[in-house]
């Protein structure tokens, strides 16, 4: 039975009245909002490579009250150093202004070891959102009790992984209605056996080529609270990868979920879902290397239909002097590296990118782009005068398919060592806000203060897998069609709002909304009003 529930924002939109279009604008409000978390890399002069990578964050409804709470992952102090602070969970107590309350102590989800990333999904399919935290030397599955308190079920579920894990993604591999788990592993690593490295005679951190890669893991949900490691038979246990970011998507539109892995200094992977196993097709599809055929230092990854042609494009953030990679989906299953054509090569060559998101910041109907930047070498200016450790995050406005760097006017002006980032409507006002994890500092919370010049729609999906991960929704309004997919992860080591945001541009109503469920069912709704959160159940 189909369920539709509507939340109208009459306090903002008593009538379809909007102000004139204006520049996109974000305001940093982390301290004012009540965030006092400080991230720790654990760096104390030992030059341990793990200290360079930072951590991620998550925006999700931990307590089931309808708004987005915030989870922040922390690093750690390595053996022989002082004990680090914990991960943090903030409850969203927003009324008229964004207000976040630290509930870490009561949450039961402080983390352990060296925290890296997180993924959100309803692992036990009981109607609330669970949390998977990656890191070193093992990972944690926190099962939600439904009230923002969590139980550590890692060992019972058999998902501790071991080694150094980075990104992770919940998705329904077999389309059987429960969520499986993909874990990206980065390097074979032991901080007690750290090599010594220099650049131009200056001691600094080593590069990834000094370490061996580690095979990724695929855990199949058994439906009884446990998972089975099927990595080998599923075809994803490739030790050549040095993975960081992961993205679930149905790139070939065949109804199942594929996976894209951003690898650091080795070719990126595109795993095509063939039903009972994956086939790696990155090189064939054109998304494994740069335009010149060289592997790059892939960090974060996102996907979206940038040019409105109905096909999903990809963005991968890379190291300094590489530029971020934009892969344009030219035909079904084939991509072309088109960073220069869309205006990204120049502004993204010098910065070192991590978190990244396609999203419609001003609701004008096309996807803009955010990139979180920061170098990995604190002393980089000692051997490269053009570079700096803290860097300015970047915001690119989509102008007829070309990205225009409007970072300064959009409010991204403070250099920081940015890493993971998460996207979501924190204050429930119909536009998307940003949280950025900063290494060895407090995070940034960017409230979207762009004047409301266009109508919008937010779609919340509830499917057979209660998180509805893998569901695709297309919206047609004013002669334009947009497409979004529900997924559990975003950018670099992070997880954002799983609700789907659409900007309508100049359209005054939604002509058609089409839903493709992971089960194979389809659904169509017509003649919908904008400026609402629309909840749809399978």
Short mmCIF file of C-alpha atoms in Angstrom, two decimals:
data_model
loop_
_atom_site.label_atom_id
_atom_site.label_comp_id
_atom_site.label_asym_id
_atom_site.label_seq_id
_atom_site.Cartn_x
_atom_site.Cartn_y
_atom_site.Cartn_z
CA UNK A 1 0.00 0.00 0.00
CA UNK A 2 1.33 3.41 -0.91
CA UNK A 3 1.57 5.97 1.86
CA UNK A 4 1.90 9.69 1.20
CA UNK A 5 2.32 12.25 3.94
CA UNK A 6 2.83 15.97 3.43
CA UNK A 7 4.46 18.56 5.67
CA UNK A 8 3.67 22.07 4.45
CA UNK A 9 5.76 25.05 5.50
CA UNK A 10 2.97 27.58 5.82
CA UNK A 11 4.99 29.72 8.18
CA UNK A 12 7.31 30.46 5.30
CA UNK A 13 5.09 30.06 2.29
CA UNK A 14 1.51 31.11 2.98
CA UNK A 15 1.42 31.98 -0.73
CA UNK A 16 3.87 31.30 -3.57
CA UNK A 17 5.80 34.53 -2.95
CA UNK A 18 9.55 34.76 -3.39
CA UNK A 19 12.09 37.56 -3.33
CA UNK A 20 14.11 38.44 -6.39
CA UNK A 21 17.01 36.17 -7.26
CA UNK A 22 20.22 37.00 -5.42
CA UNK A 23 23.69 35.61 -4.91
CA UNK A 24 24.11 32.28 -3.15
CA UNK A 25 25.11 32.88 0.45
CA UNK A 26 26.21 30.68 3.37
CA UNK A 27 26.93 31.80 6.93
CA UNK A 28 29.26 29.91 9.29
CA UNK A 29 27.46 29.44 12.64
CA UNK A 30 29.02 26.38 14.34
CA UNK A 31 29.86 28.08 17.64
CA UNK A 32 26.57 30.00 17.77
CA UNK A 33 24.71 26.74 17.13
CA UNK A 34 26.32 25.14 20.18
CA UNK A 35 29.04 22.99 18.61
CA UNK A 36 32.12 22.79 20.86
CA UNK A 37 33.65 19.61 19.45
CA UNK A 38 37.36 19.77 18.57
CA UNK A 39 38.80 17.15 16.24
CA UNK A 40 42.17 15.55 17.02
CA UNK A 41 44.52 14.04 14.46
CA UNK A 42 46.76 12.81 17.28
CA UNK A 43 49.78 14.45 15.64
CA UNK A 44 52.61 14.85 18.15
CA UNK A 45 55.67 14.88 15.90
CA UNK A 46 55.75 11.16 15.13
CA UNK A 47 54.86 11.64 11.43
CA UNK A 48 52.31 8.82 11.43
CA UNK A 49 50.61 8.81 8.04
CA UNK A 50 47.14 8.14 9.48
CA UNK A 51 47.26 11.62 11.04
CA UNK A 52 46.93 13.26 7.62
CA UNK A 53 43.55 11.94 6.51
CA UNK A 54 41.11 13.55 8.93
CA UNK A 55 37.62 12.24 9.63
CA UNK A 56 34.02 12.44 8.48
CA UNK A 57 30.60 13.30 9.86
CA UNK A 58 26.93 12.43 9.47
CA UNK A 59 23.62 14.28 9.36
CA UNK A 60 20.73 11.93 10.19
CA UNK A 61 17.62 11.71 12.34
CA UNK A 62 19.02 9.78 15.29
CA UNK A 63 16.02 10.20 17.60
CA UNK A 64 13.19 9.92 15.06
CA UNK A 65 11.74 13.38 15.68
CA UNK A 66 11.90 14.48 12.05
CA UNK A 67 14.96 16.73 12.03
CA UNK A 68 18.65 16.11 11.40
CA UNK A 69 21.05 15.39 14.23
CA UNK A 70 24.84 15.57 13.84
CA UNK A 71 27.52 12.92 14.44
CA UNK A 72 31.19 13.94 14.34
CA UNK A 73 34.00 11.38 14.06
CA UNK A 74 37.25 12.00 15.94
CA UNK A 75 40.80 10.83 15.40
CA UNK A 76 42.94 9.47 18.22
CA UNK A 77 46.23 9.78 19.98
CA UNK A 78 48.50 6.93 19.03
CA UNK A 79 50.28 4.63 21.54
CA UNK A 80 52.32 6.48 24.13
CA UNK A 81 50.35 9.71 23.71
CA UNK A 82 47.55 11.26 25.82
CA UNK A 83 44.04 9.83 25.46
CA UNK A 84 41.95 11.57 22.79
CA UNK A 85 38.46 12.99 23.01
CA UNK A 86 35.52 10.93 21.80
CA UNK A 87 33.28 11.11 18.77
CA UNK A 88 30.30 13.40 19.36
CA UNK A 89 26.53 13.27 18.82
CA UNK A 90 24.55 16.52 18.78
CA UNK A 91 20.76 16.53 19.01
CA UNK A 92 18.98 19.06 16.81
CA UNK A 93 16.93 21.35 19.07
CA UNK A 94 16.34 23.99 16.42
CA UNK A 95 13.37 26.27 16.92
CA UNK A 96 13.68 29.60 15.14
CA UNK A 97 17.47 29.34 14.96
CA UNK A 98 19.75 26.32 14.60
CA UNK A 99 20.57 24.93 18.03
CA UNK A 100 22.49 21.70 18.64
CA UNK A 101 22.84 19.99 22.04
CA UNK A 102 25.71 17.62 22.88
CA UNK A 103 24.22 14.26 23.93
CA UNK A 104 27.37 12.18 23.44
CA UNK A 105 27.52 10.96 27.04
CA UNK A 106 24.06 9.40 26.94
CA UNK A 107 24.28 8.16 23.34
CA UNK A 108 26.52 5.14 23.85
CA UNK A 109 28.34 5.95 20.61
CA UNK A 110 31.66 7.54 21.64
CA UNK A 111 33.79 5.54 19.20
CA UNK A 112 37.09 3.81 19.91
CA UNK A 113 40.46 3.62 18.23
CA UNK A 114 41.28 6.06 15.46
CA UNK A 115 38.01 7.20 13.86
CA UNK A 116 37.80 7.86 10.13
CA UNK A 117 34.35 7.74 8.53
CA UNK A 118 30.71 6.82 9.03
CA UNK A 119 27.72 5.51 7.11
CA UNK A 120 24.06 5.65 8.11
CA UNK A 121 21.32 3.13 7.34
CA UNK A 122 18.67 0.97 8.97
CA UNK A 123 20.84 -2.14 9.26
CA UNK A 124 18.25 -4.17 11.18
CA UNK A 125 15.25 -2.75 9.27
CA UNK A 126 13.39 -1.81 12.44
CA UNK A 127 12.52 1.75 11.41
CA UNK A 128 15.36 3.74 12.96
CA UNK A 129 18.77 4.70 11.63
CA UNK A 130 21.90 2.83 12.68
CA UNK A 131 25.48 4.05 12.46
CA UNK A 132 28.62 2.36 11.13
CA UNK A 133 31.91 4.00 12.11
CA UNK A 134 35.15 3.14 10.31
CA UNK A 135 38.73 3.62 11.43
CA UNK A 136 41.84 1.87 12.73
CA UNK A 137 42.31 -0.84 13.94
CA UNK A 138 38.64 -1.87 13.67
CA UNK A 139 35.14 -0.62 12.87
CA UNK A 140 31.98 -0.24 14.96
CA UNK A 141 28.31 -0.94 14.21
CA UNK A 142 26.09 1.11 16.51
CA UNK A 143 22.50 -0.18 16.49
CA UNK A 144 19.96 2.52 17.32
CA UNK A 145 17.50 1.88 20.16
CA UNK A 146 15.17 4.40 18.52
CA UNK A 147 15.87 7.30 20.86
CA UNK A 148 19.42 8.36 19.88
CA UNK A 149 20.97 5.80 22.22
CA UNK A 150 23.02 3.06 20.62
CA UNK A 151 24.26 -0.46 21.29
CA UNK A 152 27.64 -1.63 20.01
CA UNK A 153 26.75 -4.71 17.93
CA UNK A 154 30.02 -4.91 15.97
CA UNK A 155 31.24 -8.31 17.08
CA UNK A 156 27.83 -9.93 17.16
CA UNK A 157 27.23 -8.69 13.62
CA UNK A 158 30.72 -9.73 12.41
CA UNK A 159 31.57 -6.34 10.87
CA UNK A 160 34.65 -5.16 12.80
CA UNK A 161 36.72 -5.55 9.59
CA UNK A 162 40.19 -5.02 11.07
CA UNK A 163 43.00 -2.95 9.58
CA UNK A 164 42.51 0.58 8.27
CA UNK A 165 39.03 1.26 6.88
CA UNK A 166 37.94 4.55 5.30
CA UNK A 167 34.60 5.01 3.49
CA UNK A 168 31.58 2.76 3.91
CA UNK A 169 28.15 2.46 2.31
CA UNK A 170 24.93 0.66 3.17
CA UNK A 171 23.07 -0.60 0.08
CA UNK A 172 20.83 -3.48 -0.94
CA UNK A 173 23.12 -5.68 -3.05
CA UNK A 174 20.57 -8.42 -3.75
CA UNK A 175 17.41 -6.26 -3.68
CA UNK A 176 16.01 -8.53 -0.97
CA UNK A 177 14.80 -5.71 1.27
CA UNK A 178 17.62 -5.48 3.80
CA UNK A 179 20.82 -3.45 3.73
CA UNK A 180 24.22 -4.92 3.02
CA UNK A 181 27.47 -3.11 3.81
CA UNK A 182 30.46 -2.17 1.67
CA UNK A 183 33.64 -1.18 3.51
CA UNK A 184 36.51 0.59 1.75
CA UNK A 185 39.92 -0.28 3.15
CA UNK A 186 42.78 2.11 2.52
CA UNK A 187 46.28 0.81 3.27
CA UNK A 188 48.03 -2.09 4.95
CA UNK A 189 49.31 -0.08 7.87
CA UNK A 190 51.14 -0.34 11.20
CA UNK A 191 51.98 2.94 12.98
CA UNK A 192 54.82 1.16 14.78
CA UNK A 193 56.55 0.54 11.43
CA UNK A 194 56.29 4.01 9.91
CA UNK A 195 58.78 4.74 7.08
CA UNK A 196 60.81 7.96 7.18
CA UNK A 197 60.15 10.37 4.31
CA UNK A 198 61.39 13.76 3.16
CA UNK A 199 60.51 16.28 0.46
CA UNK A 200 63.24 18.62 -0.76
CA UNK A 201 65.28 17.65 2.29
CA UNK A 202 62.44 18.46 4.70
CA UNK A 203 61.01 15.73 6.96
CA UNK A 204 57.29 15.24 6.35
CA UNK A 205 54.64 12.56 6.00
CA UNK A 206 55.08 9.75 3.50
CA UNK A 207 52.94 9.32 0.39
CA UNK A 208 50.56 6.38 -0.23
CA UNK A 209 52.99 4.69 -2.64
CA UNK A 210 55.14 3.76 0.39
CA UNK A 211 52.36 1.45 1.60
CA UNK A 212 50.55 -1.58 0.18
CA UNK A 213 46.85 -1.36 -0.57
CA UNK A 214 44.20 -3.40 1.23
CA UNK A 215 41.22 -5.28 -0.28
CA UNK A 216 37.73 -3.89 0.34
CA UNK A 217 35.01 -5.86 2.11
CA UNK A 218 31.39 -6.69 1.28
CA UNK A 219 29.17 -7.85 4.12
CA UNK A 220 25.88 -9.54 3.20
CA UNK A 221 23.03 -8.96 5.64
CA UNK A 222 21.72 -12.30 6.89
CA UNK A 223 18.54 -10.73 8.26
CA UNK A 224 19.14 -11.95 11.82
CA UNK A 225 21.49 -9.25 13.10
CA UNK A 226 24.59 -10.79 11.55
CA UNK A 227 26.51 -10.22 8.32
CA UNK A 228 28.51 -12.61 6.14
CA UNK A 229 31.77 -11.59 4.48
CA UNK A 230 31.27 -12.39 0.77
CA UNK A 231 34.10 -10.19 -0.56
CA UNK A 232 35.90 -12.92 -2.48
CA UNK A 233 32.93 -14.47 -4.22
CA UNK A 234 31.44 -11.03 -4.96
CA UNK A 235 34.56 -10.03 -6.90
CA UNK A 236 35.56 -6.92 -4.93
CA UNK A 237 38.58 -8.16 -2.91
CA UNK A 238 41.20 -6.39 -5.05
CA UNK A 239 44.35 -5.60 -3.01
CA UNK A 240 45.54 -3.07 -5.60
CA UNK A 241 43.05 -0.45 -4.45
CA UNK A 242 43.90 2.23 -1.90
CA UNK A 243 40.33 3.36 -1.40
CA UNK A 244 38.92 6.36 0.45
CA UNK A 245 35.58 7.52 -0.95
CA UNK A 246 32.69 5.25 -1.96
CA UNK A 247 29.43 5.95 -3.76
CA UNK A 248 26.44 3.71 -4.43
CA UNK A 249 24.54 4.45 -7.64
CA UNK A 250 22.71 2.77 -10.50
CA UNK A 251 24.91 4.26 -13.21
CA UNK A 252 23.63 1.96 -15.99
CA UNK A 253 19.95 2.27 -15.03
CA UNK A 254 19.37 -1.49 -14.95
CA UNK A 255 17.61 -1.41 -11.59
CA UNK A 256 20.36 -2.62 -9.25
CA UNK A 257 23.01 -0.76 -7.25
CA UNK A 258 26.54 -0.33 -8.54
CA UNK A 259 29.54 1.04 -6.62
CA UNK A 260 32.21 3.62 -7.39
CA UNK A 261 35.42 3.73 -5.33
CA UNK A 262 37.84 6.69 -5.29
CA UNK A 263 41.35 5.24 -4.93
CA UNK A 264 44.40 7.19 -3.80
CA UNK A 265 47.19 7.02 -6.45
CA UNK A 266 45.74 3.87 -8.03
CA UNK A 267 42.98 3.64 -10.68
CA UNK A 268 39.45 4.22 -9.39
CA UNK A 269 37.03 1.28 -9.41
CA UNK A 270 33.56 1.16 -10.94
CA UNK A 271 31.89 -2.07 -9.84
CA UNK A 272 28.95 -3.03 -12.04
CA UNK A 273 26.35 -5.10 -10.21
CA UNK A 274 25.74 -8.29 -12.19
CA UNK A 275 23.26 -9.82 -9.78
CA UNK A 276 25.37 -12.24 -7.75
CA UNK A 277 28.75 -10.53 -8.08
CA UNK A 278 30.43 -7.31 -9.23
CA UNK A 279 32.52 -6.73 -12.35
CA UNK A 280 35.10 -3.93 -12.30
CA UNK A 281 34.55 -1.77 -15.43
CA UNK A 282 36.22 1.53 -14.47
CA UNK A 283 38.71 1.65 -17.33
CA UNK A 284 36.13 0.55 -19.91
CA UNK A 285 33.64 3.15 -18.64
CA UNK A 286 36.24 5.94 -18.63
CA UNK A 287 36.19 6.76 -14.90
CA UNK A 288 39.38 5.18 -13.57
CA UNK A 289 42.04 7.79 -14.44
CA UNK A 290 42.67 11.36 -15.54
CA UNK A 291 42.08 12.54 -19.10
CA UNK A 292 45.71 11.64 -19.84
CA UNK A 293 45.29 8.11 -18.48
CA UNK A 294 47.14 8.62 -15.20
CA UNK A 295 45.82 7.43 -11.83
CA UNK A 296 45.10 10.30 -9.45
CA UNK A 297 44.86 10.71 -5.68
CA UNK A 298 41.11 10.20 -5.36
CA UNK A 299 39.59 11.33 -2.06
CA UNK A 300 35.87 12.20 -2.14
CA UNK A 301 33.20 11.38 -4.71
CA UNK A 302 29.65 12.40 -5.58
CA UNK A 303 27.21 11.90 -8.44
CA UNK A 304 24.46 13.94 -10.07
CA UNK A 305 22.92 14.86 -13.40
CA UNK A 306 24.72 18.16 -13.95
CA UNK A 307 23.52 18.92 -17.48
CA UNK A 308 19.98 17.57 -17.16
CA UNK A 309 20.35 14.90 -19.83
CA UNK A 310 19.02 12.12 -17.60
CA UNK A 311 22.40 10.48 -17.03
CA UNK A 312 24.45 10.54 -13.83
CA UNK A 313 27.78 12.40 -13.90
CA UNK A 314 30.61 11.96 -11.36
CA UNK A 315 32.97 14.26 -9.46
CA UNK A 316 36.15 13.02 -7.72
CA UNK A 317 38.35 15.27 -5.57
CA UNK A 318 42.08 14.86 -6.01
CA UNK A 319 45.51 16.00 -4.82
CA UNK A 320 47.04 19.39 -5.49
CA UNK A 321 48.32 19.91 -9.05
CA UNK A 322 45.96 17.21 -10.34
CA UNK A 323 42.64 19.12 -10.47
CA UNK A 324 39.37 17.52 -9.48
CA UNK A 325 37.96 15.08 -12.04
CA UNK A 326 34.52 15.61 -13.57
CA UNK A 327 33.34 12.57 -15.53
CA UNK A 328 30.53 13.46 -17.94
CA UNK A 329 28.17 10.57 -18.69
CA UNK A 330 28.07 10.78 -22.48
CA UNK A 331 26.06 7.66 -23.27
CA UNK A 332 24.70 4.74 -21.31
CA UNK A 333 27.59 3.42 -19.23
CA UNK A 334 30.34 5.49 -20.89
CA UNK A 335 31.94 8.63 -19.41
CA UNK A 336 34.39 11.27 -20.63
CA UNK A 337 36.74 13.24 -18.37
CA UNK A 338 35.46 16.79 -18.96
CA UNK A 339 36.92 18.87 -16.11
CA UNK A 340 38.30 21.50 -18.47
CA UNK A 341 35.04 21.89 -20.37
CA UNK A 342 33.01 22.54 -17.21
CA UNK A 343 35.52 25.04 -15.82
CA UNK A 344 37.06 23.03 -12.98
CA UNK A 345 40.69 22.62 -14.04
CA UNK A 346 41.94 26.12 -13.27
CA UNK A 347 40.34 26.70 -9.86
CA UNK A 348 40.87 23.13 -8.60
CA UNK A 349 44.48 22.52 -9.66
CA UNK A 350 46.25 24.02 -6.64
CA UNK A 351 43.84 23.06 -3.80
CA UNK A 352 43.75 19.55 -2.35
CA UNK A 353 40.13 18.39 -2.27
CA UNK A 354 38.33 16.06 0.12
CA UNK A 355 34.57 16.32 0.74
CA UNK A 356 32.39 17.19 -2.25
CA UNK A 357 28.69 17.53 -3.08
CA UNK A 358 26.48 18.24 -6.06
CA UNK A 359 23.37 20.10 -4.83
CA UNK A 360 21.01 22.87 -5.84
CA UNK A 361 21.97 25.60 -3.38
CA UNK A 362 19.60 28.26 -4.76
CA UNK A 363 16.77 25.96 -5.96
CA UNK A 364 17.08 27.26 -9.52
CA UNK A 365 16.80 23.74 -10.96
CA UNK A 366 20.42 22.78 -11.59
CA UNK A 367 23.19 21.27 -9.48
CA UNK A 368 25.92 23.43 -8.00
CA UNK A 369 29.16 22.05 -6.52
CA UNK A 370 30.92 22.27 -3.15
CA UNK A 371 34.48 21.10 -2.43
CA UNK A 372 36.16 20.96 1.01
CA UNK A 373 39.90 21.69 0.76
CA UNK A 374 42.98 21.28 2.93
CA UNK A 375 46.51 19.93 2.43
CA UNK A 376 47.80 16.81 4.17
CA UNK A 377 51.30 18.15 4.93
CA UNK A 378 51.33 20.73 7.79
CA UNK A 379 54.73 21.97 6.61
CA UNK A 380 53.92 21.99 2.87
CA UNK A 381 54.94 25.64 2.50
CA UNK A 382 58.50 24.68 3.55
CA UNK A 383 58.99 22.76 0.30
CA UNK A 384 56.26 24.19 -1.97
CA UNK A 385 55.90 27.97 -1.68
CA UNK A 386 52.66 28.10 -3.70
CA UNK A 387 50.79 25.78 -1.32
CA UNK A 388 49.45 26.08 2.21
CA UNK A 389 48.16 23.63 4.83
CA UNK A 390 44.86 25.40 5.56
CA UNK A 391 42.96 26.16 2.37
CA UNK A 392 39.68 27.80 1.48
CA UNK A 393 36.68 25.60 0.69
CA UNK A 394 35.18 26.21 -2.74
CA UNK A 395 31.66 26.71 -4.03
CA UNK A 396 30.90 26.58 -7.75
CA UNK A 397 27.64 27.88 -9.19
CA UNK A 398 26.27 25.96 -12.16
CA UNK A 399 25.82 28.41 -15.01
CA UNK A 400 24.49 26.66 -18.11
CA UNK A 401 26.61 23.57 -17.43
CA UNK A 402 29.81 25.46 -16.55
CA UNK A 403 30.94 25.81 -12.93
CA UNK A 404 31.70 29.37 -11.85
CA UNK A 405 33.83 29.78 -8.71
CA UNK A 406 31.80 32.08 -6.44
CA UNK A 407 33.38 30.92 -3.18
CA UNK A 408 34.10 34.36 -1.77
CA UNK A 409 30.67 35.86 -2.40
CA UNK A 410 29.03 32.64 -1.18
CA UNK A 411 30.72 32.98 2.22
CA UNK A 412 33.58 30.48 1.96
CA UNK A 413 36.48 32.74 2.93
CA UNK A 414 38.17 31.18 5.98
CA UNK A 415 41.12 28.84 5.27
CA UNK A 416 40.94 25.54 7.15
CA UNK A 417 42.19 21.96 6.96
CA UNK A 418 38.86 20.59 5.77
CA UNK A 419 38.14 16.89 5.37
CA UNK A 420 34.72 15.17 5.44
CA UNK A 421 31.49 17.07 4.84
CA UNK A 422 27.77 16.35 5.06
CA UNK A 423 24.79 17.99 3.39
CA UNK A 424 21.25 18.40 4.70
CA UNK A 425 18.41 20.74 5.61
CA UNK A 426 19.29 21.24 9.28
CA UNK A 427 16.81 24.04 9.99
CA UNK A 428 14.00 22.55 7.86
CA UNK A 429 13.54 25.68 5.74
CA UNK A 430 13.69 24.03 2.31
CA UNK A 431 17.34 24.61 1.41
CA UNK A 432 20.47 22.58 2.11
CA UNK A 433 23.07 23.42 4.75
CA UNK A 434 26.63 22.08 5.10
CA UNK A 435 28.76 20.64 7.90
CA UNK A 436 32.52 20.38 7.30
CA UNK A 437 34.85 18.41 9.58
CA UNK A 438 38.13 20.30 10.14
CA UNK A 439 41.34 18.51 11.20
CA UNK A 440 42.60 19.53 14.66
CA UNK A 441 39.89 22.19 15.00
CA UNK A 442 36.17 22.70 15.44
CA UNK A 443 33.92 21.88 12.48
CA UNK A 444 32.25 24.46 10.28
CA UNK A 445 28.47 24.64 10.05
CA UNK A 446 27.40 26.63 7.01
CA UNK A 447 23.75 27.70 7.15
CA UNK A 448 22.28 28.33 3.71
CA UNK A 449 21.09 31.95 3.78
CA UNK A 450 20.43 32.22 0.05
CA UNK A 451 17.27 34.33 -0.45
CA UNK A 452 14.30 32.08 -1.38
CA UNK A 453 13.93 33.03 -5.04
CA UNK A 454 12.58 29.66 -6.25
CA UNK A 455 10.18 26.96 -5.00
CA UNK A 456 11.46 23.56 -3.89
CA UNK A 457 10.42 20.04 -2.95
CA UNK A 458 11.97 17.62 -0.45
CA UNK A 459 11.04 13.96 -0.88
CA UNK A 460 11.41 11.52 2.02
CA UNK A 461 11.25 7.88 0.94
CA UNK A 462 10.32 4.83 3.06
CA UNK A 463 10.80 1.53 1.26
CA UNK A 464 11.02 -2.22 1.84
CA UNK A 465 14.50 -1.51 3.13
CA UNK A 466 13.27 1.14 5.54
CA UNK A 467 16.01 3.60 4.56
CA UNK A 468 14.91 3.24 0.90
CA UNK A 469 18.56 3.30 -0.17
CA UNK A 470 18.79 2.69 -3.91
CA UNK A 471 15.46 4.34 -4.74
CA UNK A 472 15.56 6.69 -7.75
CA UNK A 473 13.19 9.64 -8.09
CA UNK A 474 12.70 11.89 -11.12
CA UNK A 475 10.82 15.18 -10.97
CA UNK A 476 9.34 16.94 -14.00
CA UNK A 477 8.38 20.61 -13.69
CA UNK A 478 8.34 23.48 -16.14
CA UNK A 479 9.51 21.28 -19.01
CA UNK A 480 12.64 20.08 -17.14
CA UNK A 481 13.32 16.68 -15.60
CA UNK A 482 15.67 16.13 -12.66
CA UNK A 483 16.84 12.88 -11.12
CA UNK A 484 18.07 11.93 -7.62
CA UNK A 485 19.00 8.67 -5.86
CA UNK A 486 18.73 7.79 -2.17
CA UNK A 487 22.12 6.76 -0.79
CA UNK A 488 23.75 6.35 2.61
CA UNK A 489 27.02 8.17 2.06
CA UNK A 490 28.35 11.36 0.57
CA UNK A 491 31.63 12.99 -0.36
CA UNK A 492 34.53 11.91 1.83
CA UNK A 493 34.01 9.54 4.78
CA UNK A 494 30.59 11.05 5.52
CA UNK A 495 26.84 10.53 5.36
CA UNK A 496 24.25 13.21 4.63
CA UNK A 497 20.51 13.75 4.63
CA UNK A 498 18.91 10.87 2.71
CA UNK A 499 15.89 13.00 1.80
CA UNK A 500 15.95 14.23 -1.80
CA UNK A 501 15.95 17.99 -2.44
CA UNK A 502 14.75 19.44 -5.75
CA UNK A 503 14.83 23.10 -6.77
CA UNK A 504 12.07 24.01 -9.22
CA UNK A 505 13.52 27.13 -10.83
CA UNK A 506 10.71 29.15 -12.40
CA UNK A 507 8.14 26.32 -12.27
CA UNK A 508 5.15 26.86 -9.99
CA UNK A 509 4.08 23.23 -9.58
CA UNK A 510 5.42 19.70 -10.02
CA UNK A 511 3.91 18.09 -13.09
CA UNK A 512 5.10 14.57 -12.36
CA UNK A 513 7.10 12.61 -9.80
CA UNK A 514 8.30 9.12 -10.75
CA UNK A 515 9.72 6.66 -8.20
CA UNK A 516 11.74 3.56 -9.08
CA UNK A 517 11.95 1.32 -6.00
CA UNK A 518 14.85 -1.17 -5.49
CA UNK A 519 12.23 -3.96 -5.53
CA UNK A 520 11.47 -3.15 -9.17
CA UNK A 521 8.14 -1.45 -8.46
CA UNK A 522 7.44 1.95 -9.99
CA UNK A 523 5.10 4.70 -8.89
CA UNK A 524 3.94 8.02 -10.37
CA UNK A 525 2.42 11.07 -8.69
CA UNK A 526 1.08 14.07 -10.59
CA UNK A 527 0.25 17.75 -10.08
CA UNK A 528 1.99 18.30 -6.75
CA UNK A 529 2.40 21.59 -4.93
CA UNK A 530 5.92 22.86 -4.13
CA UNK A 531 7.46 24.04 -0.83
CA UNK A 532 6.75 20.91 1.16
CA UNK A 533 8.35 17.77 2.52
CA UNK A 534 6.58 14.90 0.79
CA UNK A 535 6.84 11.51 2.52
CA UNK A 536 6.21 8.52 0.26
CA UNK A 537 6.08 4.88 1.36
CA UNK A 538 6.38 1.83 -0.87
#
